[in-house]
Amino acid sequence: MSQRLSGIIGEDTSLTEVFKILKKVAPTDSTVLVTGESGTGKEVLVRTLHNESKRANAPFIPVNCGAIPKELLESELFGHEKGAFTHAIRTKLGRFELAEGGTIFLDEIGEMDTSLQVKILRVLQEKEIERVGGNGPKKIDVRIVAATNRDLEQEVALGNFREDLYYRLNVIPLHLPPLRERGNDILLLADHFLSYFCQKKERERLCLSEEVAKVFLNYAWPGNVRELENFTERLSILADGPEIILSDLSSKILGGVGDIEKLPPLPQNITLAKANVKDKEISLESSVSSKEKQSLTTILTQSINEVPKAKEENNDILLSLVDMKKRNLNLKEFLELIEDKIINEALEQVDGVKNQAAELLGIKRTTLIEKLKKRKDEE
């Protein structure tokens, strides 16, 4: 099965303060706002925040506020009652209720419509929600963590984001630096991704030539870690190897660094080798408590096996008769709820690519499309 590898690997000191704050805030219920450009690893950071918290055994529910149409987002977040609108033929739990006792991650919250921002503010203030078509509020116990790639202060000034909501979210700010500002981390990440993709494709281990390493360090990587990951996967398929040379690079990468002969030499502390990045791993606790370290060496990763395992543990909330009765559902409605939840997780994990989601679920793409169409018709 094809699953997305994601993670933050680094030795750069720009991450040190991030993890110091993360360690302090994780055990609390304080609201956290994570900022950073697209592709810097915000969701991985938030998943680690959840896993290090007292809510680690409860659900982690991510919501991409920019990927769901604004007319559907309210129902997705808060749920709806049967008969609340046309085609609402059954009660639907929202993401806040599914996250009960755990963490809800509102990704790209800067994309949220201002009318819905008011309701999120109420959740933060009153710790309660109201389903679409509901008769009254319902108390919830959920930690809210949000992320955005926008400058929310600027969005507030432009009138696109509520100032009161911004200050409610920005209790603990965490900023992930772009890859171009993380120095030698670029090569650590490239080595890690090459190792993974070569192993996955059952081919010989690839490494970077000195010239390619210089190009990697001087390219801006506008897509950040995600762009580097995708590019190394391409290299693992197309490069003849075992060493990646300049002719293996795309014109976009080469054109982005100018005259290659004028690039500065590699830093003296760089050793190009086929080292396993795992040798450089240390725990979150040790990375923030060792005052002697001049730099941070850490890996924060939801690995190929770890992500589904975490989700499997979180699904326990939907696997008992008690939970079914608590939600006042019959067996058919309960099974549909479980199916919806798993389908949503699969789609989120592969950024909405239906054929990959179907592969994760072990069903045909046409079957998945039929299920999504049926769900849309019912709503």
PDB file of N, CA, C and O in Angstrom, residues 272-310:
ATOM      1  N   LEU A 272      29.334  13.655   3.216  1.00  0.00           N
ATOM      2  CA  LEU A 272      28.379  12.961   2.374  1.00  0.00           C
ATOM      3  C   LEU A 272      28.632  11.466   2.459  1.00  0.00           C
ATOM      4  O   LEU A 272      29.675  10.974   2.064  1.00  0.00           O
ATOM      5  N   ALA A 273      27.682  10.772   3.015  1.00  0.00           N
ATOM      6  CA  ALA A 273      27.825   9.325   3.184  1.00  0.00           C
ATOM      7  C   ALA A 273      26.453   8.690   3.119  1.00  0.00           C
ATOM      8  O   ALA A 273      25.432   9.370   3.070  1.00  0.00           O
ATOM      9  N   LYS A 274      26.448   7.380   3.170  1.00  0.00           N
ATOM     10  CA  LYS A 274      25.188   6.642   3.115  1.00  0.00           C
ATOM     11  C   LYS A 274      24.705   6.355   4.528  1.00  0.00           C
ATOM     12  O   LYS A 274      24.256   5.264   4.838  1.00  0.00           O
ATOM     13  N   ALA A 275      24.820   7.342   5.381  1.00  0.00           N
ATOM     14  CA  ALA A 275      24.450   7.137   6.784  1.00  0.00           C
ATOM     15  C   ALA A 275      22.950   6.982   6.923  1.00  0.00           C
ATOM     16  O   ALA A 275      22.180   7.579   6.179  1.00  0.00           O
ATOM     17  N   ASN A 276      22.552   6.199   7.896  1.00  0.00           N
ATOM     18  CA  ASN A 276      21.142   6.038   8.218  1.00  0.00           C
ATOM     19  C   ASN A 276      20.735   7.166   9.150  1.00  0.00           C
ATOM     20  O   ASN A 276      21.318   7.337  10.208  1.00  0.00           O
ATOM     21  N   VAL A 277      19.720   7.919   8.750  1.00  0.00           N
ATOM     22  CA  VAL A 277      19.297   9.060   9.551  1.00  0.00           C
ATOM     23  C   VAL A 277      18.869   8.623  10.940  1.00  0.00           C
ATOM     24  O   VAL A 277      18.991   9.358  11.902  1.00  0.00           O
ATOM     25  N   LYS A 278      18.398   7.398  11.081  1.00  0.00           N
ATOM     26  CA  LYS A 278      17.938   6.939  12.395  1.00  0.00           C
ATOM     27  C   LYS A 278      19.055   6.948  13.426  1.00  0.00           C
ATOM     28  O   LYS A 278      18.814   7.001  14.616  1.00  0.00           O
ATOM     29  N   ASP A 279      20.302   6.864  12.948  1.00  0.00           N
ATOM     30  CA  ASP A 279      21.422   6.925  13.880  1.00  0.00           C
ATOM     31  C   ASP A 279      21.488   8.279  14.578  1.00  0.00           C
ATOM     32  O   ASP A 279      22.120   8.427  15.610  1.00  0.00           O
ATOM     33  N   LYS A 280      20.839   9.286  13.972  1.00  0.00           N
ATOM     34  CA  LYS A 280      20.903  10.638  14.517  1.00  0.00           C
ATOM     35  C   LYS A 280      19.706  10.958  15.396  1.00  0.00           C
ATOM     36  O   LYS A 280      19.573  12.048  15.894  1.00  0.00           O
ATOM     37  N   GLU A 281      18.792   9.981  15.551  1.00  0.00           N
ATOM     38  CA  GLU A 281      17.589  10.244  16.322  1.00  0.00           C
ATOM     39  C   GLU A 281      17.873  10.339  17.813  1.00  0.00           C
ATOM     40  O   GLU A 281      18.654   9.595  18.359  1.00  0.00           O
ATOM     41  N   ILE A 282      17.219  11.298  18.461  1.00  0.00           N
ATOM     42  CA  ILE A 282      17.148  11.318  19.909  1.00  0.00           C
ATOM     43  C   ILE A 282      15.732  11.688  20.275  1.00  0.00           C
ATOM     44  O   ILE A 282      14.974  12.163  19.444  1.00  0.00           O
ATOM     45  N   SER A 283      15.344  11.455  21.499  1.00  0.00           N
ATOM     46  CA  SER A 283      13.962  11.679  21.890  1.00  0.00           C
ATOM     47  C   SER A 283      13.678  13.164  22.057  1.00  0.00           C
ATOM     48  O   SER A 283      14.586  13.972  22.213  1.00  0.00           O
ATOM     49  N   LEU A 284      12.379  13.492  22.046  1.00  0.00           N
ATOM     50  CA  LEU A 284      11.967  14.873  22.270  1.00  0.00           C
ATOM     51  C   LEU A 284      12.477  15.358  23.617  1.00  0.00           C
ATOM     52  O   LEU A 284      12.984  16.454  23.747  1.00  0.00           O
ATOM     53  N   GLU A 285      12.373  14.511  24.637  1.00  0.00           N
ATOM     54  CA  GLU A 285      12.763  14.915  25.986  1.00  0.00           C
ATOM     55  C   GLU A 285      14.240  15.270  26.053  1.00  0.00           C
ATOM     56  O   GLU A 285      14.636  16.292  26.588  1.00  0.00           O
ATOM     57  N   SER A 286      15.079  14.406  25.449  1.00  0.00           N
ATOM     58  CA  SER A 286      16.508  14.674  25.538  1.00  0.00           C
ATOM     59  C   SER A 286      16.913  15.871  24.693  1.00  0.00           C
ATOM     60  O   SER A 286      17.837  16.586  25.024  1.00  0.00           O
ATOM     61  N   SER A 287      16.186  16.105  23.594  1.00  0.00           N
ATOM     62  CA  SER A 287      16.565  17.210  22.717  1.00  0.00           C
ATOM     63  C   SER A 287      16.342  18.556  23.370  1.00  0.00           C
ATOM     64  O   SER A 287      17.001  19.514  23.035  1.00  0.00           O
ATOM     65  N   VAL A 288      15.414  18.633  24.292  1.00  0.00           N
ATOM     66  CA  VAL A 288      15.139  19.931  24.901  1.00  0.00           C
ATOM     67  C   VAL A 288      15.753  20.075  26.278  1.00  0.00           C
ATOM     68  O   VAL A 288      15.764  21.151  26.837  1.00  0.00           O
ATOM     69  N   SER A 289      16.272  19.001  26.853  1.00  0.00           N
ATOM     70  CA  SER A 289      16.803  19.099  28.196  1.00  0.00           C
ATOM     71  C   SER A 289      18.326  19.166  28.241  1.00  0.00           C
ATOM     72  O   SER A 289      18.901  19.511  29.245  1.00  0.00           O
ATOM     73  N   SER A 290      18.979  18.846  27.131  1.00  0.00           N
ATOM     74  CA  SER A 290      20.429  18.847  27.117  1.00  0.00           C
ATOM     75  C   SER A 290      20.949  20.235  26.782  1.00  0.00           C
ATOM     76  O   SER A 290      20.997  20.648  25.635  1.00  0.00           O
ATOM     77  N   LYS A 291      21.344  20.979  27.822  1.00  0.00           N
ATOM     78  CA  LYS A 291      21.783  22.365  27.622  1.00  0.00           C
ATOM     79  C   LYS A 291      23.137  22.441  26.936  1.00  0.00           C
ATOM     80  O   LYS A 291      23.503  23.480  26.389  1.00  0.00           O
ATOM     81  N   GLU A 292      23.904  21.339  27.010  1.00  0.00           N
ATOM     82  CA  GLU A 292      25.246  21.398  26.428  1.00  0.00           C
ATOM     83  C   GLU A 292      25.215  21.388  24.915  1.00  0.00           C
ATOM     84  O   GLU A 292      26.173  21.807  24.270  1.00  0.00           O
ATOM     85  N   LYS A 293      24.108  20.897  24.323  1.00  0.00           N
ATOM     86  CA  LYS A 293      24.102  20.736  22.868  1.00  0.00           C
ATOM     87  C   LYS A 293      24.023  22.092  22.184  1.00  0.00           C
ATOM     88  O   LYS A 293      23.191  22.917  22.508  1.00  0.00           O
ATOM     89  N   GLN A 294      24.895  22.300  21.210  1.00  0.00           N
ATOM     90  CA  GLN A 294      24.888  23.522  20.426  1.00  0.00           C
ATOM     91  C   GLN A 294      23.793  23.465  19.367  1.00  0.00           C
ATOM     92  O   GLN A 294      23.337  24.481  18.881  1.00  0.00           O
ATOM     93  N   SER A 295      23.414  22.266  18.950  1.00  0.00           N
ATOM     94  CA  SER A 295      22.401  22.113  17.913  1.00  0.00           C
ATOM     95  C   SER A 295      21.430  21.028  18.303  1.00  0.00           C
ATOM     96  O   SER A 295      21.716  20.222  19.183  1.00  0.00           O
ATOM     97  N   LEU A 296      20.287  21.059  17.636  1.00  0.00           N
ATOM     98  CA  LEU A 296      19.235  20.089  17.928  1.00  0.00           C
ATOM     99  C   LEU A 296      19.243  19.002  16.876  1.00  0.00           C
ATOM    100  O   LEU A 296      19.258  19.281  15.698  1.00  0.00           O
ATOM    101  N   THR A 297      19.293  17.753  17.330  1.00  0.00           N
ATOM    102  CA  THR A 297      19.153  16.632  16.413  1.00  0.00           C
ATOM    103  C   THR A 297      17.886  15.916  16.810  1.00  0.00           C
ATOM    104  O   THR A 297      17.824  15.374  17.896  1.00  0.00           O
ATOM    105  N   THR A 298      16.901  15.994  15.955  1.00  0.00           N
ATOM    106  CA  THR A 298      15.626  15.378  16.336  1.00  0.00           C
ATOM    107  C   THR A 298      14.884  14.886  15.122  1.00  0.00           C
ATOM    108  O   THR A 298      15.078  15.399  14.039  1.00  0.00           O
ATOM    109  N   ILE A 299      14.122  13.880  15.324  1.00  0.00           N
ATOM    110  CA  ILE A 299      13.221  13.430  14.266  1.00  0.00           C
ATOM    111  C   ILE A 299      11.832  13.328  14.847  1.00  0.00           C
ATOM    112  O   ILE A 299      11.639  12.712  15.867  1.00  0.00           O
ATOM    113  N   LEU A 300      10.916  14.030  14.200  1.00  0.00           N
ATOM    114  CA  LEU A 300       9.520  14.006  14.588  1.00  0.00           C
ATOM    115  C   LEU A 300       8.801  13.418  13.405  1.00  0.00           C
ATOM    116  O   LEU A 300       8.621  14.098  12.424  1.00  0.00           O
ATOM    117  N   THR A 301       8.438  12.187  13.434  1.00  0.00           N
ATOM    118  CA  THR A 301       7.896  11.601  12.222  1.00  0.00           C
ATOM    119  C   THR A 301       6.740  10.673  12.492  1.00  0.00           C
ATOM    120  O   THR A 301       6.772   9.917  13.441  1.00  0.00           O
ATOM    121  N   GLN A 302       5.728  10.797  11.685  1.00  0.00           N
ATOM    122  CA  GLN A 302       4.662   9.803  11.670  1.00  0.00           C
ATOM    123  C   GLN A 302       5.067   8.860  10.539  1.00  0.00           C
ATOM    124  O   GLN A 302       4.855   9.120   9.374  1.00  0.00           O
ATOM    125  N   SER A 303       5.697   7.745  10.880  1.00  0.00           N
ATOM    126  CA  SER A 303       6.272   6.865   9.871  1.00  0.00           C
ATOM    127  C   SER A 303       5.188   6.074   9.175  1.00  0.00           C
ATOM    128  O   SER A 303       4.026   6.101   9.546  1.00  0.00           O
ATOM    129  N   ILE A 304       5.603   5.334   8.187  1.00  0.00           N
ATOM    130  CA  ILE A 304       4.685   4.543   7.396  1.00  0.00           C
ATOM    131  C   ILE A 304       3.841   3.627   8.272  1.00  0.00           C
ATOM    132  O   ILE A 304       2.677   3.432   8.040  1.00  0.00           O
ATOM    133  N   ASN A 305       4.424   3.076   9.321  1.00  0.00           N
ATOM    134  CA  ASN A 305       3.686   2.164  10.185  1.00  0.00           C
ATOM    135  C   ASN A 305       3.039   2.862  11.357  1.00  0.00           C
ATOM    136  O   ASN A 305       2.036   2.405  11.878  1.00  0.00           O
ATOM    137  N   GLU A 306       3.593   3.999  11.805  1.00  0.00           N
ATOM    138  CA  GLU A 306       3.115   4.637  13.019  1.00  0.00           C
ATOM    139  C   GLU A 306       1.788   5.344  12.834  1.00  0.00           C
ATOM    140  O   GLU A 306       0.942   5.337  13.711  1.00  0.00           O
ATOM    141  N   VAL A 307       1.576   5.978  11.671  1.00  0.00           N
ATOM    142  CA  VAL A 307       0.351   6.735  11.474  1.00  0.00           C
ATOM    143  C   VAL A 307      -0.884   5.856  11.543  1.00  0.00           C
ATOM    144  O   VAL A 307      -1.795   6.112  12.309  1.00  0.00           O
ATOM    145  N   PRO A 308      -0.945   4.755  10.760  1.00  0.00           N
ATOM    146  CA  PRO A 308      -2.139   3.925  10.872  1.00  0.00           C
ATOM    147  C   PRO A 308      -2.295   3.307  12.244  1.00  0.00           C
ATOM    148  O   PRO A 308      -3.398   3.098  12.710  1.00  0.00           O
ATOM    149  N   LYS A 309      -1.183   3.021  12.936  1.00  0.00           N
ATOM    150  CA  LYS A 309      -1.280   2.438  14.262  1.00  0.00           C
ATOM    151  C   LYS A 309      -1.944   3.401  15.224  1.00  0.00           C
ATOM    152  O   LYS A 309      -2.828   3.039  16.006  1.00  0.00           O
ATOM    153  N   ALA A 310      -1.537   4.685  15.153  1.00  0.00           N
ATOM    154  CA  ALA A 310      -2.126   5.679  16.037  1.00  0.00           C
ATOM    155  C   ALA A 310      -3.610   5.822  15.763  1.00  0.00           C
ATOM    156  O   ALA A 310      -4.427   5.918  16.672  1.00  0.00           O
TER     157      ALA A 310
END
